[in-house]
PDB file of C-alpha atoms in Angstrom:
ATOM      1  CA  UNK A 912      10.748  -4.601  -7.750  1.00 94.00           C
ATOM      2  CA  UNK A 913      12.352  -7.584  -9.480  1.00 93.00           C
ATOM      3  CA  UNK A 914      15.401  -4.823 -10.322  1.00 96.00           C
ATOM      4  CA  UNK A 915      15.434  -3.587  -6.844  1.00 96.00           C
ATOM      5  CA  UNK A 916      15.558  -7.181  -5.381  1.00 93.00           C
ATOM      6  CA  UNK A 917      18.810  -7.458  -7.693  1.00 96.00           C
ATOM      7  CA  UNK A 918      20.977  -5.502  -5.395  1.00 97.00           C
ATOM      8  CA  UNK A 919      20.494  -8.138  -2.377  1.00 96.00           C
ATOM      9  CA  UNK A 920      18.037  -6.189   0.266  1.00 97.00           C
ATOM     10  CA  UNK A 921      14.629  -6.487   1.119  1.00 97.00           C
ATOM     11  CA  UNK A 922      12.045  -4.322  -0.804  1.00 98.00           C
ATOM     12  CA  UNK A 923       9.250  -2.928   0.816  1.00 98.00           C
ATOM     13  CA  UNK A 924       6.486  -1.547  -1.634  1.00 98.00           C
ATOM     14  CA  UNK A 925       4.593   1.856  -0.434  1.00 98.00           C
ATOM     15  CA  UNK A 926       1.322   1.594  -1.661  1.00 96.00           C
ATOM     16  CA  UNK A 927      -0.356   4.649   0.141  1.00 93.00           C
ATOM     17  CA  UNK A 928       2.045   7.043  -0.964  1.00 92.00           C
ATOM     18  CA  UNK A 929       1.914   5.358  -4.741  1.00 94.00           C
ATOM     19  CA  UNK A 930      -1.958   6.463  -4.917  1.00 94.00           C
ATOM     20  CA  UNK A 931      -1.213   9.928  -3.536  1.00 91.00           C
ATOM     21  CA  UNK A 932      -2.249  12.748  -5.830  1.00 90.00           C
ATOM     22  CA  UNK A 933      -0.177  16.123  -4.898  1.00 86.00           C
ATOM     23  CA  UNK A 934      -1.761  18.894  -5.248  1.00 81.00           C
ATOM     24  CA  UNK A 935      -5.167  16.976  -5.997  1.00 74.00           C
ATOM     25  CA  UNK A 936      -7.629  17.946  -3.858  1.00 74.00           C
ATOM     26  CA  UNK A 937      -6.502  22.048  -4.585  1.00 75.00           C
ATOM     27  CA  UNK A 938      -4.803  23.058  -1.100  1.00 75.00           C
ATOM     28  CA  UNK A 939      -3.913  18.896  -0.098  1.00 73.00           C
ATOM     29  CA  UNK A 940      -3.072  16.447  -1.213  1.00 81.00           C
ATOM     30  CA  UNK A 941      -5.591  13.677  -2.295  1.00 86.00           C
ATOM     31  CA  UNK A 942      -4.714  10.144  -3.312  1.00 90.00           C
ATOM     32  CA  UNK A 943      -7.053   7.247  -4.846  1.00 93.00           C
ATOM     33  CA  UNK A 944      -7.246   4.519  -1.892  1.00 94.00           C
ATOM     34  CA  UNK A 945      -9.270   2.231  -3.903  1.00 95.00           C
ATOM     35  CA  UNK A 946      -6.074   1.508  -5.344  1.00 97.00           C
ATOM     36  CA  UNK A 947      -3.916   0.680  -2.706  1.00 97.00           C
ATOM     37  CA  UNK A 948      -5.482  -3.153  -2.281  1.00 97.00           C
ATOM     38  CA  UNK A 949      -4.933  -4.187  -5.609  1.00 97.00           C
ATOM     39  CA  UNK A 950      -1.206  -2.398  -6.248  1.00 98.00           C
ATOM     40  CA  UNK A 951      -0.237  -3.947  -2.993  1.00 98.00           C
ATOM     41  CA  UNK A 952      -1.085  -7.752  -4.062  1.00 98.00           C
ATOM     42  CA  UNK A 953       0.828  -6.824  -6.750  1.00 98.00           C
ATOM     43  CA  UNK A 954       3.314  -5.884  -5.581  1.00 98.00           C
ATOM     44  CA  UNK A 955       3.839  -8.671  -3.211  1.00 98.00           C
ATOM     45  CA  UNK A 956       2.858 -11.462  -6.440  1.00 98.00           C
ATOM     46  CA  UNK A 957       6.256  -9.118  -7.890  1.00 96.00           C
ATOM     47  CA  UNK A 958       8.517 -10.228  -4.794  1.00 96.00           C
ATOM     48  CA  UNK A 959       8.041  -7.548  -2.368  1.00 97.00           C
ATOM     49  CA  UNK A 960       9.090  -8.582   0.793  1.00 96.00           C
ATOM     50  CA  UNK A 961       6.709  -5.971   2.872  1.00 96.00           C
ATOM     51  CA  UNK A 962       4.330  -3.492   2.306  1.00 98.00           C
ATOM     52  CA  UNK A 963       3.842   0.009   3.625  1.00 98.00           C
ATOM     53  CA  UNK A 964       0.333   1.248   4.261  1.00 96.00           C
ATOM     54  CA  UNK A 965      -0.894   4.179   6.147  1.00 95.00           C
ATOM     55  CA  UNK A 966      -4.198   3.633   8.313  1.00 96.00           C
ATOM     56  CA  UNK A 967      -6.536   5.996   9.804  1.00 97.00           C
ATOM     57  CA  UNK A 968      -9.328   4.587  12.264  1.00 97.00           C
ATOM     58  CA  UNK A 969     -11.107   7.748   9.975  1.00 97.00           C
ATOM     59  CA  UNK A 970      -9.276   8.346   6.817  1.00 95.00           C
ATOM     60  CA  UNK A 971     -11.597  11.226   5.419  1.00 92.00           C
ATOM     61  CA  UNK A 972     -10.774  12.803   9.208  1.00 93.00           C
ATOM     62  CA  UNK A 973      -7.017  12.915   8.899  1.00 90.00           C
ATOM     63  CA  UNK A 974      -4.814  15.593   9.160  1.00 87.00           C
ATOM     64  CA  UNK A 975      -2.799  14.243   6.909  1.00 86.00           C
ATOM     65  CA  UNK A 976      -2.521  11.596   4.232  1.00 90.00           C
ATOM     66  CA  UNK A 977      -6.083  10.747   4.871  1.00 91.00           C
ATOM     67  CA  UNK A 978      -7.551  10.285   0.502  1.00 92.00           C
ATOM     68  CA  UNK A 979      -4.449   7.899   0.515  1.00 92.00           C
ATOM     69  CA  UNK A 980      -5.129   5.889   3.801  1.00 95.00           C
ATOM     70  CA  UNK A 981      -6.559   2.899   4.310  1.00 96.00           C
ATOM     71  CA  UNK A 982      -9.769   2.429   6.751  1.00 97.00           C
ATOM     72  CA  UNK A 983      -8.672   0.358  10.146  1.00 97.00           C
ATOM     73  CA  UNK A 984     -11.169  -1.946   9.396  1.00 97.00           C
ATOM     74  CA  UNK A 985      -9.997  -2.922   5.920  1.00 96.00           C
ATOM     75  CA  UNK A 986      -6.617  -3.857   6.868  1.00 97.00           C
ATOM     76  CA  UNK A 987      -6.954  -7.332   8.541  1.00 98.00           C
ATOM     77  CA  UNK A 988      -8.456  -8.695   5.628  1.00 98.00           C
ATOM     78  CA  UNK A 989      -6.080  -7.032   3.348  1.00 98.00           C
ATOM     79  CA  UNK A 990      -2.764  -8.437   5.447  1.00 98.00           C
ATOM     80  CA  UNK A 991      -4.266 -11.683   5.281  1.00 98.00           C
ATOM     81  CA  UNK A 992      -4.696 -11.822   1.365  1.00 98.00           C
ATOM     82  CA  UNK A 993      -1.146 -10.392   1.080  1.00 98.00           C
ATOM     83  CA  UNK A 994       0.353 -13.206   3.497  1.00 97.00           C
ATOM     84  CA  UNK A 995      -1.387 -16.170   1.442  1.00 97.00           C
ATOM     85  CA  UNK A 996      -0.039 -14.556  -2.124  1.00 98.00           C
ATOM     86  CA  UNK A 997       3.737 -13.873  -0.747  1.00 96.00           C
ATOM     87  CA  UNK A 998       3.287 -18.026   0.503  1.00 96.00           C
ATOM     88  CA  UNK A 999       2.122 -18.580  -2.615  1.00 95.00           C
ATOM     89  CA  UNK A1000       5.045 -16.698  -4.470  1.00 92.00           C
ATOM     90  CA  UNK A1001       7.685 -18.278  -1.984  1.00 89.00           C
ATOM     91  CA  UNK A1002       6.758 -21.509  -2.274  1.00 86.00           C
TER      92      UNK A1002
END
């Protein structure tokens, strides 16, 4: 991040597709969601200036991307943790 910041443009951080596991669930795709919280605050405590999520009202019922999306009903709570650390970070 701090290197990609260097070259003057935003940086947005995609945490669903950095806990995606090709291949991993044998003919899909799989992914490790329980990650995506805590590689997101992360990145944002790193200078990220957004974050790129996939949601899913139903991840496990996706047609696509669903091991590495985040449940609807996690992501209000999540965006609010990741405003307060970039204020914290910026400040």
């Amino acid at each position: 991040i701090a290197i990609m910041k260097g070259f003057g443009f935003p940086v947005v951080f995609d945490a669903t597709h950095s806990v995606q596991l090709p291949g991993g669930d044998g003919t899909r795709s799989g992914g490790e969601r329980e990650f995506v919280s805590h590689l997101s605050k992360a990145a944002v405590a790193a200078g990220a200036d957004g974050v790129f999520m996939e949601i899913h009202p139903d991840p496990d019922s996706a047609l696509c991307d669903g091991p590495n999306s985040l449940p609807l009903h996690e992501v209000e709570s999540l965006l609010c943790m990741l405003k307060d650390i970039h204020g914290l970070v910026r400040s």
